[in-house]
Amino acid sequence: MKAFGPVPSRRLGRSLGINSIPPKACTYSCVYCQVGRTSHLQVDRRLFYRPEEIVEEVAAKVEQTREAGDVIDYLSFVPDGEPTLDINLGRTIELLRPLGIRIAVITNGSLLWREDVREELGSADLVSIKLDAVSESIWRGIDRPHGSLSLETVMDGILGFARSFRGELMTETMLVQGCNDRDRDMEQVADFVALLAPKTAYLAIPIRPPAESGVRPPDEETVNRAFQIFSHRISHVEYLIGYEGDSFSGSGNPEQDLLGITAVHPMRAEAVEKFLGERGQDRTLLQRLLAEGILVETEYRGMRFFLRRLGAHQVRPEQEAAP
Ligand code: SF4
């Protein structure tokens, strides 16, 4: 199956997924990969499926979806591996254009030092680049790249692409306990992400069974610190912690709305008070959510924040594949 969905995604709206790489060919073998360990660790681009074959399947899905009265916001390359390994990625994007739907590619960015990859990704409407580490030892530990890749070259490629890309750029950083969650590490990643000037920088945690069983998400306090560190440098930061919150469309139900907002970012205590006050609520709702363990309170630089307890009451995980 090369086309699936559409599935709801906070980043991409109603997204029709395109799986253009068979499991599991990738330039990385991330410890947290939800597809499992990489069986074909490679950096050479090659043919996987014929572009016409992919496009035919996508077009059929699009027609089926339209007939059902459903909408598609993005055709998204979210394969079981690294999409830029496909030597025909650019050609496939070109052939999909007549369908008149915006095209997104979720990539680990490791081949962006190649001019052909920069050019092909440049023809997409939205590109999301994964960036977990900017220090060689952490990068090798968490992303386990192909031996021929150099972090400096990869970062130069990503930066070069970000500076020339005219579409919507996003980044995604996966936080793994004990791997890349020290303040210093997060600050360095945030400094580099800031140079890329993404529309949104996402912070993710492993929420599905990872390739390596010892992989754990950081605790709430660390996730909050990461959010503050990134927000200090980047204008729009959100986290992807496994809840499909929607902070932009109020349901009119204070509990649902509060959970929706805290699914996307931590809330300052003052903001929560104001939010409740404006809806005619006292602290009872907040106290109940804390007592039930749905929200947790944490502190950063003397300020109090509320955020969702990680792993509690998982509602609807993002149904996108990694990177
Ligand atoms: S998470 Fe993405 S980049 Fe990492 S191994 Fe899996 S498919 Fe490759």
CSV table of C-alpha atoms and ligand atoms in Angstrom, one decimal:
chain,number,residue,atom,x,y,z
A,1,MET,CA,0.0,0.0,0.0
A,2,LYS,CA,1.6,3.2,-1.2
A,3,ALA,CA,-1.2,5.6,-0.3
A,4,PHE,CA,-3.1,5.6,3.0
A,5,GLY,CA,-5.6,7.8,4.7
A,6,PRO,CA,-6.5,10.6,4.8
A,7,VAL,CA,-5.6,10.8,8.5
A,8,PRO,CA,-5.9,13.8,10.8
A,9,SER,CA,-2.6,15.4,11.6
A,10,ARG,CA,-2.0,18.6,13.5
A,11,ARG,CA,0.8,19.6,11.3
A,12,LEU,CA,-0.8,18.7,8.0
A,13,GLY,CA,-4.6,18.9,8.5
A,14,ARG,CA,-6.2,16.0,6.6
A,15,SER,CA,-3.2,14.2,5.2
A,16,LEU,CA,-3.2,11.5,2.6
A,17,GLY,CA,0.0,9.6,3.3
A,18,ILE,CA,2.4,8.3,0.6
A,19,ASN,CA,4.6,5.4,1.6
A,20,SER,CA,7.2,5.6,-1.2
A,21,ILE,CA,9.9,3.5,0.6
A,22,PRO,CA,9.5,-0.1,1.7
A,23,PRO,CA,10.4,-0.9,5.3
A,24,LYS,CA,13.0,-0.4,6.2
A,25,ALA,CA,15.5,1.6,4.0
A,26,CYS,CA,16.9,4.6,5.7
A,27,THR,CA,20.0,6.7,6.1
A,28,TYR,CA,19.5,6.5,9.9
A,29,SER,CA,18.5,3.8,12.4
A,30,CYS,CA,17.0,5.9,15.1
A,31,VAL,CA,16.8,4.3,18.5
A,32,TYR,CA,13.1,5.5,18.8
A,33,CYS,CA,12.0,4.6,15.2
A,34,GLN,CA,8.5,3.2,15.3
A,35,VAL,CA,9.1,1.2,12.1
A,36,GLY,CA,11.8,-0.8,13.9
A,37,ARG,CA,15.5,-1.2,13.3
A,38,THR,CA,16.8,-0.2,9.8
A,39,SER,CA,17.5,-3.3,7.8
A,40,HIS,CA,18.9,-1.4,4.8
A,41,LEU,CA,21.1,1.4,6.1
A,42,GLN,CA,22.1,3.2,3.0
A,43,VAL,CA,22.9,6.6,1.5
A,44,ASP,CA,22.7,5.9,-2.2
A,45,ARG,CA,19.6,7.0,-3.8
A,46,ARG,CA,17.8,4.4,-5.9
A,47,LEU,CA,14.6,3.2,-7.5
A,48,PHE,CA,12.0,1.7,-5.1
A,49,TYR,CA,8.7,2.0,-6.9
A,50,ARG,CA,8.0,3.5,-10.3
A,51,PRO,CA,6.6,7.0,-9.9
A,52,GLU,CA,3.7,6.2,-12.2
A,53,GLU,CA,2.7,3.3,-9.9
A,54,ILE,CA,2.7,5.6,-6.8
A,55,VAL,CA,0.8,8.4,-8.6
A,56,GLU,CA,-1.8,5.9,-9.9
A,57,GLU,CA,-2.5,4.7,-6.4
A,58,VAL,CA,-2.6,8.2,-4.9
A,59,ALA,CA,-4.9,9.5,-7.7
A,60,ALA,CA,-7.3,6.6,-7.0
A,61,LYS,CA,-7.3,7.4,-3.3
A,62,VAL,CA,-7.9,11.1,-4.0
A,63,GLU,CA,-10.9,10.3,-6.2
A,64,GLN,CA,-12.3,7.9,-3.6
A,65,THR,CA,-11.9,10.5,-0.9
A,66,ARG,CA,-13.5,13.2,-2.9
A,67,GLU,CA,-16.4,11.0,-3.8
A,68,ALA,CA,-16.9,10.4,-0.1
A,69,GLY,CA,-17.1,14.1,0.4
A,70,ASP,CA,-13.9,14.2,2.5
A,71,VAL,CA,-11.2,16.8,2.0
A,72,ILE,CA,-7.4,16.4,1.7
A,73,ASP,CA,-5.1,19.2,2.8
A,74,TYR,CA,-1.8,17.6,1.9
A,75,LEU,CA,-0.4,14.7,0.0
A,76,SER,CA,2.4,13.8,2.4
A,77,PHE,CA,5.5,11.7,1.9
A,78,VAL,CA,5.7,9.9,5.2
A,79,PRO,CA,7.3,6.5,4.3
A,80,ASP,CA,8.7,3.6,6.3
A,81,GLY,CA,12.2,5.1,5.7
A,82,GLU,CA,13.8,8.2,4.4
A,83,PRO,CA,11.9,9.6,1.4
A,84,THR,CA,14.9,11.3,-0.2
A,85,LEU,CA,16.5,7.9,-0.8
A,86,ASP,CA,14.0,7.6,-3.7
A,87,ILE,CA,15.8,8.6,-6.8
A,88,ASN,CA,12.4,9.5,-8.4
A,89,LEU,CA,11.1,11.8,-5.5
A,90,GLY,CA,11.2,14.9,-7.7
A,91,ARG,CA,9.6,13.2,-10.6
A,92,THR,CA,6.8,11.8,-8.4
A,93,ILE,CA,6.1,15.3,-7.0
A,94,GLU,CA,5.9,16.6,-10.5
A,95,LEU,CA,3.4,13.9,-11.5
A,96,LEU,CA,1.3,14.5,-8.5
A,97,ARG,CA,0.9,18.3,-9.2
A,98,PRO,CA,-2.1,17.9,-11.6
A,99,LEU,CA,-4.1,16.6,-8.6
A,100,GLY,CA,-4.1,20.2,-7.3
A,101,ILE,CA,-3.3,19.3,-3.7
A,102,ARG,CA,-0.4,20.7,-1.6
A,103,ILE,CA,2.5,18.4,-1.2
A,104,ALA,CA,4.5,17.8,2.1
A,105,VAL,CA,7.7,15.8,2.7
A,106,ILE,CA,8.8,14.6,6.1
A,107,THR,CA,12.5,14.0,6.0
A,108,ASN,CA,15.5,13.5,8.3
A,109,GLY,CA,17.4,16.0,6.2
A,110,SER,CA,20.5,13.8,6.0
A,111,LEU,CA,20.9,14.0,2.2
A,112,LEU,CA,20.2,17.7,1.9
A,113,TRP,CA,23.9,18.2,1.2
A,114,ARG,CA,23.2,16.8,-2.2
A,115,GLU,CA,22.1,19.4,-4.8
A,116,ASP,CA,19.6,17.0,-6.5
A,117,VAL,CA,17.9,16.4,-3.2
A,118,ARG,CA,17.7,20.1,-2.3
A,119,GLU,CA,16.3,20.8,-5.8
A,120,GLU,CA,13.6,18.0,-5.5
A,121,LEU,CA,12.6,18.9,-2.0
A,122,GLY,CA,12.5,22.6,-3.1
A,123,SER,CA,9.5,21.7,-5.3
A,124,ALA,CA,7.4,20.6,-2.3
A,125,ASP,CA,5.0,23.0,-0.6
A,126,LEU,CA,5.9,22.0,3.0
A,127,VAL,CA,9.1,20.2,4.3
A,128,SER,CA,9.5,19.0,7.8
A,129,ILE,CA,13.1,18.3,8.8
A,130,LYS,CA,14.1,16.2,11.8
A,131,LEU,CA,16.9,17.5,13.9
A,132,ASP,CA,17.7,15.6,17.1
A,133,ALA,CA,21.3,16.6,17.9
A,134,VAL,CA,24.0,18.9,16.8
A,135,SER,CA,26.8,17.1,18.6
A,136,GLU,CA,28.5,14.2,16.8
A,137,SER,CA,28.4,11.7,19.7
A,138,ILE,CA,24.7,12.4,20.6
A,139,TRP,CA,23.7,12.3,16.9
A,140,ARG,CA,25.5,8.9,16.4
A,141,GLY,CA,23.9,7.6,19.6
A,142,ILE,CA,20.3,8.6,19.0
A,143,ASP,CA,20.0,8.6,15.1
A,144,ARG,CA,22.7,6.0,14.4
A,145,PRO,CA,23.4,7.4,10.9
A,146,HIS,CA,25.1,5.5,8.0
A,147,GLY,CA,28.9,5.5,8.7
A,148,SER,CA,29.7,7.6,5.7
A,149,LEU,CA,27.6,10.6,6.8
A,150,SER,CA,29.2,13.5,8.7
A,151,LEU,CA,27.1,15.7,11.0
A,152,GLU,CA,28.8,18.9,9.8
A,153,THR,CA,28.0,18.1,6.2
A,154,VAL,CA,24.4,17.2,7.1
A,155,MET,CA,23.9,20.4,9.0
A,156,ASP,CA,25.4,22.5,6.2
A,157,GLY,CA,23.0,20.9,3.8
A,158,ILE,CA,20.0,21.5,6.0
A,159,LEU,CA,21.0,25.2,6.5
A,160,GLY,CA,21.6,25.7,2.8
A,161,PHE,CA,18.2,24.2,2.0
A,162,ALA,CA,16.4,26.3,4.7
A,163,ARG,CA,17.9,29.5,3.3
A,164,SER,CA,16.7,28.9,-0.2
A,165,PHE,CA,13.4,27.1,0.4
A,166,ARG,CA,10.4,29.1,-0.6
A,167,GLY,CA,7.7,26.8,0.9
A,168,GLU,CA,6.7,26.2,4.5
A,169,LEU,CA,9.5,24.8,6.6
A,170,MET,CA,9.1,22.9,9.9
A,171,THR,CA,11.4,21.1,12.2
A,172,GLU,CA,10.9,18.2,14.5
A,173,THR,CA,13.1,17.3,17.4
A,174,MET,CA,12.6,14.0,19.2
A,175,LEU,CA,13.6,14.1,22.9
A,176,VAL,CA,14.8,10.9,24.4
A,177,GLN,CA,15.5,10.5,28.1
A,178,GLY,CA,19.3,10.3,28.8
A,179,CYS,CA,20.2,10.9,25.1
A,180,ASN,CA,19.6,14.5,24.1
A,181,ASP,CA,17.6,16.0,27.0
A,182,ARG,CA,20.3,17.9,29.0
A,183,ASP,CA,19.8,21.6,29.0
A,184,ARG,CA,23.0,22.2,27.2
A,185,ASP,CA,22.2,19.8,24.4
A,186,MET,CA,18.7,21.2,24.0
A,187,GLU,CA,20.1,24.8,23.9
A,188,GLN,CA,22.5,23.8,21.1
A,189,VAL,CA,19.8,22.2,19.0
A,190,ALA,CA,17.5,25.1,19.6
A,191,ASP,CA,20.3,27.6,18.5
A,192,PHE,CA,20.7,25.7,15.2
A,193,VAL,CA,16.9,25.3,14.7
A,194,ALA,CA,16.6,29.1,15.2
A,195,LEU,CA,19.0,29.6,12.3
A,196,LEU,CA,16.6,27.6,10.0
A,197,ALA,CA,13.7,30.0,11.0
A,198,PRO,CA,11.0,27.3,10.7
A,199,LYS,CA,7.4,28.3,10.7
A,200,THR,CA,6.9,25.9,13.6
A,201,ALA,CA,9.5,23.9,15.6
A,202,TYR,CA,8.0,20.7,17.0
A,203,LEU,CA,9.2,18.9,20.0
A,204,ALA,CA,8.3,15.2,20.0
A,205,ILE,CA,8.6,12.4,22.5
A,206,PRO,CA,8.6,8.7,21.7
A,207,ILE,CA,4.9,7.6,22.1
A,208,ARG,CA,4.8,4.4,20.2
A,209,PRO,CA,6.9,1.2,20.6
A,210,PRO,CA,10.4,2.2,19.7
A,211,ALA,CA,13.1,0.2,17.8
A,212,GLU,CA,15.1,-0.2,21.0
A,213,SER,CA,13.2,-1.2,24.1
A,214,GLY,CA,15.1,1.0,26.6
A,215,VAL,CA,14.0,4.2,24.9
A,216,ARG,CA,12.0,6.4,27.2
A,217,PRO,CA,10.5,9.9,26.9
A,218,PRO,CA,11.8,12.6,29.2
A,219,ASP,CA,9.6,13.6,32.2
A,220,GLU,CA,7.2,16.5,32.1
A,221,GLU,CA,9.6,18.9,33.8
A,222,THR,CA,12.2,18.2,31.1
A,223,VAL,CA,9.7,18.6,28.3
A,224,ASN,CA,8.6,21.9,29.8
A,225,ARG,CA,12.2,23.0,30.0
A,226,ALA,CA,12.8,22.0,26.4
A,227,PHE,CA,9.7,24.0,25.4
A,228,GLN,CA,11.0,27.1,27.2
A,229,ILE,CA,14.5,26.8,25.8
A,230,PHE,CA,13.2,26.5,22.3
A,231,SER,CA,10.6,29.3,22.7
A,232,HIS,CA,13.3,31.6,23.9
A,233,ARG,CA,14.9,31.4,20.5
A,234,ILE,CA,12.1,30.4,18.1
A,235,SER,CA,8.9,32.3,17.6
A,236,HIS,CA,6.5,29.3,17.2
A,237,VAL,CA,7.1,26.1,19.1
A,238,GLU,CA,4.7,23.2,19.8
A,239,TYR,CA,5.0,19.8,21.1
A,240,LEU,CA,3.8,16.5,19.7
A,241,ILE,CA,3.2,14.4,22.8
A,242,GLY,CA,0.5,12.1,21.5
A,243,TYR,CA,-2.6,14.2,22.0
A,244,GLU,CA,-4.3,15.7,19.1
A,245,GLY,CA,-5.2,18.9,20.8
A,246,ASP,CA,-6.6,21.8,18.9
A,247,SER,CA,-5.9,25.1,20.6
A,248,PHE,CA,-7.4,27.2,17.9
A,249,SER,CA,-11.0,26.0,17.8
A,250,GLY,CA,-12.6,26.4,21.1
A,251,SER,CA,-15.3,23.8,21.8
A,252,GLY,CA,-17.0,26.0,24.4
A,253,ASN,CA,-16.3,23.2,26.9
A,254,PRO,CA,-13.7,24.6,29.4
A,255,GLU,CA,-12.2,21.2,30.2
A,256,GLN,CA,-11.8,20.2,26.5
A,257,ASP,CA,-10.4,23.6,25.6
A,258,LEU,CA,-7.9,23.5,28.5
A,259,LEU,CA,-6.8,20.0,27.5
A,260,GLY,CA,-6.6,21.1,23.9
A,261,ILE,CA,-4.2,24.0,24.7
A,262,THR,CA,-2.0,21.9,27.0
A,263,ALA,CA,-1.7,19.2,24.4
A,264,VAL,CA,0.2,21.7,22.3
A,265,HIS,CA,2.3,23.7,24.8
A,266,PRO,CA,2.6,24.2,28.6
A,267,MET,CA,0.5,27.0,30.1
A,268,ARG,CA,1.7,29.6,32.6
A,269,ALA,CA,-0.2,29.5,35.9
A,270,GLU,CA,-1.4,33.0,35.3
A,271,ALA,CA,-2.7,32.1,31.8
A,272,VAL,CA,-4.6,29.2,33.3
A,273,GLU,CA,-6.2,31.5,36.0
A,274,LYS,CA,-7.2,34.0,33.3
A,275,PHE,CA,-8.6,31.2,31.0
A,276,LEU,CA,-10.7,29.8,33.8
A,277,GLY,CA,-11.9,33.2,35.0
A,278,GLU,CA,-13.0,34.2,31.5
A,279,ARG,CA,-15.2,31.1,31.4
A,280,GLY,CA,-16.7,31.6,34.8
A,281,GLN,CA,-14.8,28.8,36.4
A,282,ASP,CA,-13.0,28.7,39.8
A,283,ARG,CA,-10.0,26.5,40.4
A,284,THR,CA,-12.1,23.3,40.9
A,285,LEU,CA,-11.6,22.1,37.3
A,286,LEU,CA,-7.9,22.6,37.5
A,287,GLN,CA,-7.7,20.9,40.9
A,288,ARG,CA,-9.6,17.9,39.6
A,289,LEU,CA,-7.4,17.5,36.5
A,290,LEU,CA,-4.4,17.7,38.7
A,291,ALA,CA,-5.9,15.1,41.2
A,292,GLU,CA,-6.7,12.8,38.4
A,293,GLY,CA,-3.2,13.1,37.0
A,294,ILE,CA,-4.3,14.4,33.7
A,295,LEU,CA,-2.4,17.7,34.2
A,296,VAL,CA,0.9,18.2,36.1
A,297,GLU,CA,2.3,21.3,37.6
A,298,THR,CA,6.0,22.1,37.1
A,299,GLU,CA,8.3,25.0,37.6
A,300,TYR,CA,10.8,26.8,35.3
A,301,ARG,CA,12.9,29.7,36.4
A,302,GLY,CA,10.6,30.5,39.3
A,303,MET,CA,7.4,30.4,37.1
A,304,ARG,CA,4.7,27.8,37.4
A,305,PHE,CA,3.4,25.9,34.4
A,306,PHE,CA,0.7,23.3,33.8
A,307,LEU,CA,1.1,20.6,31.1
A,308,ARG,CA,-0.4,17.3,30.2
A,309,ARG,CA,1.0,14.3,32.0
A,310,LEU,CA,3.0,12.3,29.4
A,311,GLY,CA,1.6,8.9,28.7
A,312,ALA,CA,-1.7,9.6,30.6
A,313,HIS,CA,-5.0,9.3,28.8
A,314,GLN,CA,-3.6,9.1,25.4
A,315,VAL,CA,-6.4,10.3,23.1
A,316,ARG,CA,-5.3,10.0,19.5
A,317,PRO,CA,-1.7,9.8,18.5
A,318,GLU,CA,-0.5,11.6,15.3
A,319,GLN,CA,-0.9,9.0,12.7
A,320,GLU,CA,2.2,9.9,10.7
A,321,ALA,CA,5.2,7.8,10.2
A,322,ALA,CA,8.6,9.0,11.4
A,323,PRO,CA,11.2,10.6,10.7
B,1,SF4,S1,12.8,7.6,12.7
B,1,SF4,FE1,12.8,8.3,10.5
B,1,SF4,S2,14.9,8.8,10.2
B,1,SF4,FE2,14.9,7.6,12.0
B,1,SF4,S3,15.2,5.5,11.4
B,1,SF4,FE3,13.0,5.8,11.5
B,1,SF4,S4,12.5,6.3,9.4
B,1,SF4,FE4,14.7,6.6,9.6
